Coordinates of C-alpha atoms in Angstrom, one line a residue:
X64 CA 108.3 52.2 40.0
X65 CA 106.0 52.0 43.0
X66 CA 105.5 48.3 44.3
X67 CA 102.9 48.6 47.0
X68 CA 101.0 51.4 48.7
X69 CA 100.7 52.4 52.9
X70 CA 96.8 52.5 52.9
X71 CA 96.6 55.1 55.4
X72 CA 97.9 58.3 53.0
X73 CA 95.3 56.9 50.6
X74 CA 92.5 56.4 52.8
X75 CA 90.5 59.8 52.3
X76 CA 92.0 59.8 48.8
X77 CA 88.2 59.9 46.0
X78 CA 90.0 59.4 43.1
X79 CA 93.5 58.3 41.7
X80 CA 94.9 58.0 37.8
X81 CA 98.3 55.7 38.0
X82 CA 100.0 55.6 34.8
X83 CA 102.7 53.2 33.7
X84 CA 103.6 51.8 37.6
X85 CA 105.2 49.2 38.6
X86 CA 102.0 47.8 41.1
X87 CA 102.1 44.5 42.5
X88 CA 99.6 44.4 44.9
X89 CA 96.5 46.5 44.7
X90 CA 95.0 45.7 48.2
X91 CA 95.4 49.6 49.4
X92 CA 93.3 50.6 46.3
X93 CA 90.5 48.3 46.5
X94 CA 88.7 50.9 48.6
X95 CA 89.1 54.3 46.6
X96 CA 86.0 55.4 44.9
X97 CA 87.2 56.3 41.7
X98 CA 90.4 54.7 40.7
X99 CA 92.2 55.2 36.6
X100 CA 95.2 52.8 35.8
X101 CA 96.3 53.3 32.5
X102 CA 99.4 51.4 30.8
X103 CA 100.3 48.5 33.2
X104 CA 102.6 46.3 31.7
X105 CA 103.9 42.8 32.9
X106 CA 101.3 40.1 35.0
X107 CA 99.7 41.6 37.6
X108 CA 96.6 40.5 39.7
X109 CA 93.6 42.4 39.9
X110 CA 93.1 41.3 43.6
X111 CA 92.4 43.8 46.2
X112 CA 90.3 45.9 44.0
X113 CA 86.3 46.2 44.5
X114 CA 86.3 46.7 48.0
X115 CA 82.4 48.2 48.7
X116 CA 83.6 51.9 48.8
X117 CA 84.9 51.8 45.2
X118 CA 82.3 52.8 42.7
X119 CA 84.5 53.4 39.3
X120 CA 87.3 52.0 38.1
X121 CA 88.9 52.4 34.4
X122 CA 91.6 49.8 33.6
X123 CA 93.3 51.3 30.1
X124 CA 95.9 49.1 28.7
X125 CA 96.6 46.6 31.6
X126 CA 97.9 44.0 28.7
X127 CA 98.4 40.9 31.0
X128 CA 96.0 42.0 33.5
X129 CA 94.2 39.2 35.3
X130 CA 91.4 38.7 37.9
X131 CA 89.1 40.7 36.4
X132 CA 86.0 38.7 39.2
X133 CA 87.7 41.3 41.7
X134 CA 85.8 43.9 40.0
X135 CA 81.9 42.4 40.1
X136 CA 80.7 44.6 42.7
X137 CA 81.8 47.9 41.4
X138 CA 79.1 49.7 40.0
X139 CA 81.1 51.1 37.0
X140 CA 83.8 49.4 34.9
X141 CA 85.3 50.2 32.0
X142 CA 87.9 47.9 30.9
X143 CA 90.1 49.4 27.9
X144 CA 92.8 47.4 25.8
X145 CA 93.5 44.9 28.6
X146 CA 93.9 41.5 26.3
X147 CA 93.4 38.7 28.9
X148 CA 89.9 39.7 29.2
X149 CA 87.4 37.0 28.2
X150 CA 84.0 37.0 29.8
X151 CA 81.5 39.2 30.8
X152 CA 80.5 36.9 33.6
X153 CA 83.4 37.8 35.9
X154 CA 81.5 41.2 36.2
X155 CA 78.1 39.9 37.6
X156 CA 76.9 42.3 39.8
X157 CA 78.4 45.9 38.1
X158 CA 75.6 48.1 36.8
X159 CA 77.9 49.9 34.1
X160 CA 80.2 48.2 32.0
X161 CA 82.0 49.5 28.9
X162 CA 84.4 46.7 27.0
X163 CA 86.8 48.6 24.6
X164 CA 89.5 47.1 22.3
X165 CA 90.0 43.6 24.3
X166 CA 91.3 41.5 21.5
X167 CA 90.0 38.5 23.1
X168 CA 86.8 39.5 24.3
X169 CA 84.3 36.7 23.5
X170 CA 81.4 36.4 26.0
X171 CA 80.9 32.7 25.7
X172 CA 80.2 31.2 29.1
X173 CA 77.0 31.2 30.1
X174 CA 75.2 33.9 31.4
X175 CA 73.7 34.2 34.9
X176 CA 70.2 35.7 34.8
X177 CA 70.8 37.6 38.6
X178 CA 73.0 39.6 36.7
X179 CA 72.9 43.3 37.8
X180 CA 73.9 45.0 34.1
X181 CA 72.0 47.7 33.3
X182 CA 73.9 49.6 30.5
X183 CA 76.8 47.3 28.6
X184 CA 78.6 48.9 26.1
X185 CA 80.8 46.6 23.8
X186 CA 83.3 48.6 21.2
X187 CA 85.9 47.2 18.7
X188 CA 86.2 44.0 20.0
X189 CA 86.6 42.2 17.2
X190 CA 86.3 38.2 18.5
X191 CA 83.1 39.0 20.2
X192 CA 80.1 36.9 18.4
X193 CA 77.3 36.3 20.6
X194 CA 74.9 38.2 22.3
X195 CA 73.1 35.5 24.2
X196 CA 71.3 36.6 27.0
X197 CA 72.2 40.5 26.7
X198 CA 69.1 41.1 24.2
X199 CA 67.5 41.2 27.6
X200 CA 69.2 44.5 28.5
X201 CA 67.5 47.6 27.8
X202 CA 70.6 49.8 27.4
X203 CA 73.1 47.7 24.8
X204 CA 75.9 49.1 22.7
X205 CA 77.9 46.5 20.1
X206 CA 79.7 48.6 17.8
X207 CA 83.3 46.5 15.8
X208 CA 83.0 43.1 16.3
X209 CA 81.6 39.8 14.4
X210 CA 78.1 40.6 15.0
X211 CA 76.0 43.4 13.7
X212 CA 76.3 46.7 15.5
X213 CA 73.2 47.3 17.6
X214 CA 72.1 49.9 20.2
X215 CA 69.3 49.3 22.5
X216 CA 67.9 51.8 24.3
X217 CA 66.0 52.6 27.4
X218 CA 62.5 53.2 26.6
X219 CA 61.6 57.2 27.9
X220 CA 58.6 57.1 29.6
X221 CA 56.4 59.9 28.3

């Protein structure tokens, strides 16, 4: 069980895939550019992450995961089974986002239009009802929940 990191091993580090740690603190992660944690148990904050140099992170199972606004300025998210979270909105400026199997996933705060989403994909999240201001999008996925599965697009230019 690994508690904390020494940034400087990690510092030319491009990618990293933890599984089933024991992290408290994710400050010397928040800078690697493509970071996997997979099967986090317990509370843990997501603080430290989304420093500018990270461009992809996959959270998979991070049950009672919170802080999930440390992520808005990655450019790829793909949050995976983590149950605590709620909105879209804490992920303002990511371009990517995939939302898989978050139990309480429901998108109901209000959406801000400076949003930088180009390509949302929502799957088996089964409280999510509302597509509000995401029709706008040009690349949507809703497959599994309380609304009616759609798939928008981007239009090829010919």
């Amino acid at each position: 069980s690994i508690s904390s990191f020494d940034p400087l091993p990690l510092q030319n580090v491009y990618k990293l895939e933890l599984e089933a740690s024991g992290v408290s603190s994710f400050d010397a992660l928040g800078h690697i550019p493509v970071l996997i944690i997979r099967s986090l148990w317990g509370k843990v904050n997501l603080e430290g992450l989304g420093k500018p140099t990270q461009k992809h992170v996959i959270l998979d199972r991070l049950y009672e995961a919170t802080g999930f606004q440390a992520l808005q300025y990655v450019k790829r998210v793909e949050i995976i089974s983590c149950g605590q979270f709620i909105s879209i909105s804490d992920l303002k400026y990511c371009e990517e986002i995939v939302i898989e199997d978050c139990k309480n996933f429901t998108h109901l705060s209000p959406i801000d239009l400076s949003a930088n989403w180009r390509s949302i994909r929502i799957i088996d999240c089964l409280q999510f009802s509302s597509l509000d201001d995401l029709r706008r999008l040009s690349n949507l996925e809703v497959r599994g929940s309380k609304i009616h599965d759609i798939t928008l697009l981007p239009k090829v230019k010919s």
